[in-house]
Amino acid sequence: NAGVTQTPKFQVLKTGQSMTLQCAQDMNHEYMSWYRQDPGMGLRLIHYSVGAGITDQGEVPNGYNVSRSTTEDFPLRLLSAAPSQTSVYFCASRSGQGKVTNEKLFFGSGTQLSVL
Amino acid sequence: QKEVEQDPGPLSVPEGAIVSLNCTYSNSAFQYFMWYRQYSRKGPELLMYTYSSGNKEDGRFTAQVDKSSKYISLFIRDSQPSDSATYLCAMSEGAGSYQLTFGKGTKLSVIP
């Protein structure tokens, strides 16, 4: 049982380049989300999805796009990378479409992104 | 003022010590309170959760919530080197919110 799988683990981009961070889960979870983790800032929600075809913005959505064509996959796209997007990115999923309660969020192991 | 405040540490304790980790918050609508543990270069994993005020115990870990003071705590008894990690508090309003609000995390080192 792989859980939440993120690729790549590390990536270096130049300013202005685009790329897609991949996230896949094999737990049939309806809810998936992307967070970024920066020193001194904690985890901040970028985008989330409550099911295929349904996405919404979190706290820091600017500069990122998402789509959800299948239950399993939730890619995060950086259209034109900026140094401010240097961060560690985590994908997380949980069961249920309902509003957050005590349901456990399962995190991937993260993608460390550097934008030069 | 941030919604959730958490001392980032680092906190260093000898093996066997009792550890107290804390968060304060300003949003009185928060109802669900969680603690996540994050090992270096790994994703966070849920350690404990509590609904509303009260205590919850799981082995060496005890979570406490005092909604009147907007203050939550995580206690670790008989701390072990394997407890060395960053501990993140997280909170949710529950119904009406899809979002968790995280603290910045406290880095704990348990020295053998």
PDB file of C-alpha atoms in Angstrom:
ATOM      1  CA  ASN A   1       0.000   0.000   0.000  1.00  0.00           C
ATOM      2  CA  ALA A   2       1.885   3.072  -1.259  1.00  0.00           C
ATOM      3  CA  GLY A   3      -0.359   5.777   0.292  1.00  0.00           C
ATOM      4  CA  VAL A   4       0.425   9.231  -1.139  1.00  0.00           C
ATOM      5  CA  THR A   5       3.217   9.306  -3.704  1.00  0.00           C
ATOM      6  CA  GLN A   6       4.879  12.536  -4.830  1.00  0.00           C
ATOM      7  CA  THR A   7       7.316  13.014  -7.682  1.00  0.00           C
ATOM      8  CA  PRO A   8       9.913  14.336  -8.111  1.00  0.00           C
ATOM      9  CA  LYS A   9      11.579  14.467  -4.672  1.00  0.00           C
ATOM     10  CA  PHE A  10      13.903  17.299  -5.702  1.00  0.00           C
ATOM     11  CA  GLN A  11      13.739  19.859  -8.494  1.00  0.00           C
ATOM     12  CA  VAL A  12      15.734  22.932  -9.485  1.00  0.00           C
ATOM     13  CA  LEU A  13      14.134  25.417 -11.862  1.00  0.00           C
ATOM     14  CA  LYS A  14      15.163  28.678 -13.413  1.00  0.00           C
ATOM     15  CA  THR A  15      12.921  31.715 -13.046  1.00  0.00           C
ATOM     16  CA  GLY A  16      10.167  31.611 -15.638  1.00  0.00           C
ATOM     17  CA  GLN A  17      10.256  27.875 -16.244  1.00  0.00           C
ATOM     18  CA  SER A  18       7.131  25.791 -15.825  1.00  0.00           C
ATOM     19  CA  MET A  19       6.734  22.383 -14.269  1.00  0.00           C
ATOM     20  CA  THR A  20       4.215  19.999 -12.779  1.00  0.00           C
ATOM     21  CA  LEU A  21       4.498  18.358  -9.392  1.00  0.00           C
ATOM     22  CA  GLN A  22       2.814  14.986  -9.407  1.00  0.00           C
ATOM     23  CA  CYS A  23       0.713  13.498  -6.623  1.00  0.00           C
ATOM     24  CA  ALA A  24      -1.053  10.149  -6.618  1.00  0.00           C
ATOM     25  CA  GLN A  25      -2.890   8.265  -3.886  1.00  0.00           C
ATOM     26  CA  ASP A  26      -4.137   4.692  -3.866  1.00  0.00           C
ATOM     27  CA  MET A  27      -6.519   4.937  -0.892  1.00  0.00           C
ATOM     28  CA  ASN A  28      -9.586   6.039  -2.912  1.00  0.00           C
ATOM     29  CA  HIS A  29      -9.651   9.329  -1.008  1.00  0.00           C
ATOM     30  CA  GLU A  30     -12.030  12.002  -2.253  1.00  0.00           C
ATOM     31  CA  TYR A  31     -10.199  14.935  -0.661  1.00  0.00           C
ATOM     32  CA  MET A  32      -6.733  15.902  -1.879  1.00  0.00           C
ATOM     33  CA  SER A  33      -4.699  19.018  -1.199  1.00  0.00           C
ATOM     34  CA  TRP A  34      -1.392  20.766  -1.748  1.00  0.00           C
ATOM     35  CA  TYR A  35       0.584  22.551   0.975  1.00  0.00           C
ATOM     36  CA  ARG A  36       3.827  24.446   0.936  1.00  0.00           C
ATOM     37  CA  GLN A  37       6.138  24.488   3.949  1.00  0.00           C
ATOM     38  CA  ASP A  38       8.526  27.363   4.476  1.00  0.00           C
ATOM     39  CA  PRO A  39      10.854  28.054   7.420  1.00  0.00           C
ATOM     40  CA  GLY A  40       9.086  30.251   9.949  1.00  0.00           C
ATOM     41  CA  MET A  41       5.780  30.023   8.059  1.00  0.00           C
ATOM     42  CA  GLY A  42       4.507  26.552   8.758  1.00  0.00           C
ATOM     43  CA  LEU A  43       2.284  24.624   6.375  1.00  0.00           C
ATOM     44  CA  ARG A  44       0.042  26.734   4.129  1.00  0.00           C
ATOM     45  CA  LEU A  45      -2.729  25.397   1.925  1.00  0.00           C
ATOM     46  CA  ILE A  46      -2.361  26.150  -1.795  1.00  0.00           C
ATOM     47  CA  HIS A  47      -5.278  24.335  -3.460  1.00  0.00           C
ATOM     48  CA  TYR A  48      -7.581  21.491  -2.585  1.00  0.00           C
ATOM     49  CA  SER A  49     -10.093  19.184  -4.254  1.00  0.00           C
ATOM     50  CA  VAL A  50     -13.087  17.315  -2.862  1.00  0.00           C
ATOM     51  CA  GLY A  51     -13.464  15.037  -5.866  1.00  0.00           C
ATOM     52  CA  ALA A  52     -12.799  14.608  -9.568  1.00  0.00           C
ATOM     53  CA  GLY A  53     -13.594  17.809 -11.416  1.00  0.00           C
ATOM     54  CA  ILE A  54     -13.869  19.909  -8.237  1.00  0.00           C
ATOM     55  CA  THR A  55     -11.064  22.183  -7.051  1.00  0.00           C
ATOM     56  CA  ASP A  56     -10.821  25.305  -4.910  1.00  0.00           C
ATOM     57  CA  GLN A  57      -8.239  27.778  -3.666  1.00  0.00           C
ATOM     58  CA  GLY A  58      -6.557  27.706  -0.312  1.00  0.00           C
ATOM     59  CA  GLU A  59      -4.592  30.358   1.522  1.00  0.00           C
ATOM     60  CA  VAL A  60      -1.784  30.918  -1.027  1.00  0.00           C
ATOM     61  CA  PRO A  61      -3.063  29.962  -4.545  1.00  0.00           C
ATOM     62  CA  ASN A  62      -1.345  32.626  -6.676  1.00  0.00           C
ATOM     63  CA  GLY A  63       1.126  31.239  -9.209  1.00  0.00           C
ATOM     64  CA  TYR A  64      -0.254  27.690  -9.026  1.00  0.00           C
ATOM     65  CA  ASN A  65      -2.847  25.760 -11.012  1.00  0.00           C
ATOM     66  CA  VAL A  66      -4.488  22.434 -10.275  1.00  0.00           C
ATOM     67  CA  SER A  67      -6.898  20.056 -11.921  1.00  0.00           C
ATOM     68  CA  ARG A  68      -8.495  16.798 -10.811  1.00  0.00           C
ATOM     69  CA  SER A  69      -9.452  14.493 -13.669  1.00  0.00           C
ATOM     70  CA  THR A  70      -9.302  11.272 -11.635  1.00  0.00           C
ATOM     71  CA  THR A  71      -9.766  10.340  -7.988  1.00  0.00           C
ATOM     72  CA  GLU A  72      -6.166   9.152  -7.768  1.00  0.00           C
ATOM     73  CA  ASP A  73      -4.206  12.089  -9.195  1.00  0.00           C
ATOM     74  CA  PHE A  74      -3.909  15.750  -8.225  1.00  0.00           C
ATOM     75  CA  PRO A  75      -1.046  17.510 -10.062  1.00  0.00           C
ATOM     76  CA  LEU A  76       0.182  20.987  -9.108  1.00  0.00           C
ATOM     77  CA  ARG A  77       1.371  23.227 -11.942  1.00  0.00           C
ATOM     78  CA  LEU A  78       3.755  26.138 -11.685  1.00  0.00           C
ATOM     79  CA  LEU A  79       3.196  28.173 -14.850  1.00  0.00           C
ATOM     80  CA  SER A  80       6.125  30.589 -14.509  1.00  0.00           C
ATOM     81  CA  ALA A  81       8.345  29.767 -11.556  1.00  0.00           C
ATOM     82  CA  ALA A  82       9.552  32.565  -9.280  1.00  0.00           C
ATOM     83  CA  PRO A  83      12.189  32.498  -6.510  1.00  0.00           C
ATOM     84  CA  SER A  84       9.367  33.084  -3.992  1.00  0.00           C
ATOM     85  CA  GLN A  85       8.078  29.616  -4.880  1.00  0.00           C
ATOM     86  CA  THR A  86      11.208  27.978  -3.481  1.00  0.00           C
ATOM     87  CA  SER A  87       9.734  25.698  -0.830  1.00  0.00           C
ATOM     88  CA  VAL A  88       8.940  22.146   0.179  1.00  0.00           C
ATOM     89  CA  TYR A  89       5.629  21.025  -1.280  1.00  0.00           C
ATOM     90  CA  PHE A  90       3.427  18.385   0.314  1.00  0.00           C
ATOM     91  CA  CYS A  91       0.427  16.623  -1.120  1.00  0.00           C
ATOM     92  CA  ALA A  92      -2.113  15.286   1.371  1.00  0.00           C
ATOM     93  CA  SER A  93      -5.321  13.299   1.122  1.00  0.00           C
ATOM     94  CA  ARG A  94      -8.097  12.089   3.376  1.00  0.00           C
ATOM     95  CA  SER A  95     -11.286  10.108   3.094  1.00  0.00           C
ATOM     96  CA  GLY A  96     -14.652  11.808   2.707  1.00  0.00           C
ATOM     97  CA  GLN A  97     -15.814  14.927   0.951  1.00  0.00           C
ATOM     98  CA  GLY A  98     -17.121  16.544   4.103  1.00  0.00           C
ATOM     99  CA  LYS A  99     -15.815  19.547   5.945  1.00  0.00           C
ATOM    100  CA  VAL A 100     -12.661  19.010   7.959  1.00  0.00           C
ATOM    101  CA  THR A 101     -13.219  17.274  11.242  1.00  0.00           C
ATOM    102  CA  ASN A 102     -10.847  14.877  12.871  1.00  0.00           C
ATOM    103  CA  GLU A 103     -10.227  12.844   9.769  1.00  0.00           C
ATOM    104  CA  LYS A 104      -6.634  11.938   9.322  1.00  0.00           C
ATOM    105  CA  LEU A 105      -4.680  13.693   6.597  1.00  0.00           C
ATOM    106  CA  PHE A 106      -2.170  11.418   4.888  1.00  0.00           C
ATOM    107  CA  PHE A 107       0.857  13.307   3.609  1.00  0.00           C
ATOM    108  CA  GLY A 108       3.316  12.416   0.898  1.00  0.00           C
ATOM    109  CA  SER A 109       7.051  12.683   1.535  1.00  0.00           C
ATOM    110  CA  GLY A 110       7.354  16.047  -0.182  1.00  0.00           C
ATOM    111  CA  THR A 111       9.035  17.731  -3.152  1.00  0.00           C
ATOM    112  CA  GLN A 112      11.887  20.123  -2.428  1.00  0.00           C
ATOM    113  CA  LEU A 113      11.788  22.843  -5.093  1.00  0.00           C
ATOM    114  CA  SER A 114      14.416  25.499  -5.671  1.00  0.00           C
ATOM    115  CA  VAL A 115      13.830  28.335  -8.119  1.00  0.00           C
ATOM    116  CA  LEU A 116      16.963  30.215  -9.127  1.00  0.00           C
TER     117      LEU A 116
ATOM    118  CA  GLN B   1      -1.354  38.306  14.950  1.00  0.00           C
ATOM    119  CA  LYS B   2      -1.241  34.863  13.396  1.00  0.00           C
ATOM    120  CA  GLU B   3      -4.252  32.618  14.002  1.00  0.00           C
ATOM    121  CA  VAL B   4      -2.061  29.955  15.580  1.00  0.00           C
ATOM    122  CA  GLU B   5       1.113  30.659  17.519  1.00  0.00           C
ATOM    123  CA  GLN B   6       3.642  27.945  18.294  1.00  0.00           C
ATOM    124  CA  ASP B   7       7.135  28.365  19.723  1.00  0.00           C
ATOM    125  CA  PRO B   8       9.515  26.964  17.079  1.00  0.00           C
ATOM    126  CA  GLY B   9      12.154  25.953  19.633  1.00  0.00           C
ATOM    127  CA  PRO B  10      14.427  24.148  19.216  1.00  0.00           C
ATOM    128  CA  LEU B  11      13.743  22.214  22.391  1.00  0.00           C
ATOM    129  CA  SER B  12      16.371  19.800  23.690  1.00  0.00           C
ATOM    130  CA  VAL B  13      15.641  17.401  26.571  1.00  0.00           C
ATOM    131  CA  PRO B  14      17.362  14.344  28.092  1.00  0.00           C
ATOM    132  CA  GLU B  15      15.924  10.905  27.489  1.00  0.00           C
ATOM    133  CA  GLY B  16      13.176  10.090  29.974  1.00  0.00           C
ATOM    134  CA  ALA B  17      12.102  13.702  30.496  1.00  0.00           C
ATOM    135  CA  ILE B  18       8.530  14.925  30.293  1.00  0.00           C
ATOM    136  CA  VAL B  19       8.057  17.189  27.302  1.00  0.00           C
ATOM    137  CA  SER B  20       5.420  19.916  27.064  1.00  0.00           C
ATOM    138  CA  LEU B  21       4.570  21.419  23.677  1.00  0.00           C
ATOM    139  CA  ASN B  22       2.047  24.223  23.347  1.00  0.00           C
ATOM    140  CA  CYS B  23       0.042  26.312  20.914  1.00  0.00           C
ATOM    141  CA  THR B  24      -2.173  29.313  21.375  1.00  0.00           C
ATOM    142  CA  TYR B  25      -4.823  30.467  18.947  1.00  0.00           C
ATOM    143  CA  SER B  26      -7.092  33.426  18.388  1.00  0.00           C
ATOM    144  CA  ASN B  27      -9.997  31.968  16.389  1.00  0.00           C
ATOM    145  CA  SER B  28     -12.736  30.989  18.846  1.00  0.00           C
ATOM    146  CA  ALA B  29     -14.466  28.991  16.072  1.00  0.00           C
ATOM    147  CA  PHE B  30     -11.783  26.276  16.142  1.00  0.00           C
ATOM    148  CA  GLN B  31     -13.309  23.029  17.401  1.00  0.00           C
ATOM    149  CA  TYR B  32     -10.952  20.281  16.245  1.00  0.00           C
ATOM    150  CA  PHE B  33      -7.383  20.195  17.480  1.00  0.00           C
ATOM    151  CA  MET B  34      -4.643  17.952  16.226  1.00  0.00           C
ATOM    152  CA  TRP B  35      -0.970  17.251  16.673  1.00  0.00           C
ATOM    153  CA  TYR B  36       1.140  16.079  13.758  1.00  0.00           C
ATOM    154  CA  ARG B  37       4.688  14.717  14.038  1.00  0.00           C
ATOM    155  CA  GLN B  38       7.158  15.325  11.233  1.00  0.00           C
ATOM    156  CA  TYR B  39      10.477  13.551  10.999  1.00  0.00           C
ATOM    157  CA  SER B  40      13.273  15.164   9.018  1.00  0.00           C
ATOM    158  CA  ARG B  41      12.682  15.050   5.247  1.00  0.00           C
ATOM    159  CA  LYS B  42       9.319  13.333   5.724  1.00  0.00           C
ATOM    160  CA  GLY B  43       5.688  14.385   5.527  1.00  0.00           C
ATOM    161  CA  PRO B  44       3.723  15.069   8.723  1.00  0.00           C
ATOM    162  CA  GLU B  45       1.769  12.212  10.291  1.00  0.00           C
ATOM    163  CA  LEU B  46      -1.218  12.536  12.613  1.00  0.00           C
ATOM    164  CA  LEU B  47      -0.319  11.817  16.222  1.00  0.00           C
ATOM    165  CA  MET B  48      -3.332  12.915  18.262  1.00  0.00           C
ATOM    166  CA  TYR B  49      -6.633  14.712  17.819  1.00  0.00           C
ATOM    167  CA  THR B  50      -9.133  16.194  20.259  1.00  0.00           C
ATOM    168  CA  TYR B  51     -12.596  17.615  19.761  1.00  0.00           C
ATOM    169  CA  SER B  52     -13.451  20.697  21.814  1.00  0.00           C
ATOM    170  CA  SER B  53     -12.046  20.989  25.340  1.00  0.00           C
ATOM    171  CA  GLY B  54     -10.642  18.167  27.402  1.00  0.00           C
ATOM    172  CA  ASN B  55      -7.850  15.635  27.580  1.00  0.00           C
ATOM    173  CA  LYS B  56      -6.973  12.638  25.466  1.00  0.00           C
ATOM    174  CA  GLU B  57      -4.324  10.058  26.269  1.00  0.00           C
ATOM    175  CA  ASP B  58      -2.616   7.572  23.966  1.00  0.00           C
ATOM    176  CA  GLY B  59       0.276   5.682  25.496  1.00  0.00           C
ATOM    177  CA  ARG B  60       3.012   8.171  26.404  1.00  0.00           C
ATOM    178  CA  PHE B  61       1.177  11.050  24.724  1.00  0.00           C
ATOM    179  CA  THR B  62      -1.497  13.292  26.246  1.00  0.00           C
ATOM    180  CA  ALA B  63      -3.267  16.076  24.382  1.00  0.00           C
ATOM    181  CA  GLN B  64      -5.044  18.835  26.296  1.00  0.00           C
ATOM    182  CA  VAL B  65      -7.358  21.554  25.017  1.00  0.00           C
ATOM    183  CA  ASP B  66      -8.477  24.583  27.014  1.00  0.00           C
ATOM    184  CA  LYS B  67     -10.865  26.489  24.787  1.00  0.00           C
ATOM    185  CA  SER B  68     -11.520  29.148  27.408  1.00  0.00           C
ATOM    186  CA  SER B  69      -7.840  30.105  27.293  1.00  0.00           C
ATOM    187  CA  LYS B  70      -7.424  29.244  23.582  1.00  0.00           C
ATOM    188  CA  TYR B  71      -4.491  27.032  24.519  1.00  0.00           C
ATOM    189  CA  ILE B  72      -3.594  23.463  23.568  1.00  0.00           C
ATOM    190  CA  SER B  73      -0.810  21.236  24.809  1.00  0.00           C
ATOM    191  CA  LEU B  74       0.872  17.965  23.972  1.00  0.00           C
ATOM    192  CA  PHE B  75       2.700  16.117  26.753  1.00  0.00           C
ATOM    193  CA  ILE B  76       5.186  13.346  26.082  1.00  0.00           C
ATOM    194  CA  ARG B  77       6.095  11.164  29.049  1.00  0.00           C
ATOM    195  CA  ASP B  78       9.311   9.144  29.269  1.00  0.00           C
ATOM    196  CA  SER B  79      10.625  10.794  26.113  1.00  0.00           C
ATOM    197  CA  GLN B  80      12.730   8.660  23.780  1.00  0.00           C
ATOM    198  CA  PRO B  81      15.332   9.569  21.137  1.00  0.00           C
ATOM    199  CA  SER B  82      12.822   8.300  18.568  1.00  0.00           C
ATOM    200  CA  ASP B  83      10.525  11.176  19.620  1.00  0.00           C
ATOM    201  CA  SER B  84      13.016  13.626  18.098  1.00  0.00           C
ATOM    202  CA  ALA B  85      11.005  15.372  15.401  1.00  0.00           C
ATOM    203  CA  THR B  86       9.092  18.552  14.649  1.00  0.00           C
ATOM    204  CA  TYR B  87       5.639  18.702  16.239  1.00  0.00           C
ATOM    205  CA  LEU B  88       2.944  20.691  14.471  1.00  0.00           C
ATOM    206  CA  CYS B  89      -0.333  21.705  16.018  1.00  0.00           C
ATOM    207  CA  ALA B  90      -3.290  22.015  13.664  1.00  0.00           C
ATOM    208  CA  MET B  91      -6.819  23.273  14.099  1.00  0.00           C
ATOM    209  CA  SER B  92     -10.090  23.346  12.231  1.00  0.00           C
ATOM    210  CA  GLU B  93     -13.436  25.034  12.560  1.00  0.00           C
ATOM    211  CA  GLY B  94     -15.087  21.804  11.564  1.00  0.00           C
ATOM    212  CA  ALA B  95     -18.388  22.263   9.817  1.00  0.00           C
ATOM    213  CA  GLY B  96     -18.039  25.093   7.315  1.00  0.00           C
ATOM    214  CA  SER B  97     -14.338  24.732   6.663  1.00  0.00           C
ATOM    215  CA  TYR B  98     -12.219  22.511   4.461  1.00  0.00           C
ATOM    216  CA  GLN B  99      -9.007  23.917   5.840  1.00  0.00           C
ATOM    217  CA  LEU B 100      -6.618  23.029   8.599  1.00  0.00           C
ATOM    218  CA  THR B 101      -4.614  25.867  10.125  1.00  0.00           C
ATOM    219  CA  PHE B 102      -1.163  24.739  11.201  1.00  0.00           C
ATOM    220  CA  GLY B 103       1.264  26.148  13.731  1.00  0.00           C
ATOM    221  CA  LYS B 104       4.854  26.670  12.621  1.00  0.00           C
ATOM    222  CA  GLY B 105       6.032  23.573  14.477  1.00  0.00           C
ATOM    223  CA  THR B 106       8.359  22.966  17.430  1.00  0.00           C
ATOM    224  CA  LYS B 107      11.580  21.058  16.793  1.00  0.00           C
ATOM    225  CA  LEU B 108      12.275  18.577  19.591  1.00  0.00           C
ATOM    226  CA  SER B 109      15.522  16.722  20.230  1.00  0.00           C
ATOM    227  CA  VAL B 110      15.658  13.964  22.869  1.00  0.00           C
ATOM    228  CA  ILE B 111      19.250  13.356  23.889  1.00  0.00           C
ATOM    229  CA  PRO B 112      20.247   9.790  24.932  1.00  0.00           C
TER     230      PRO B 112
END
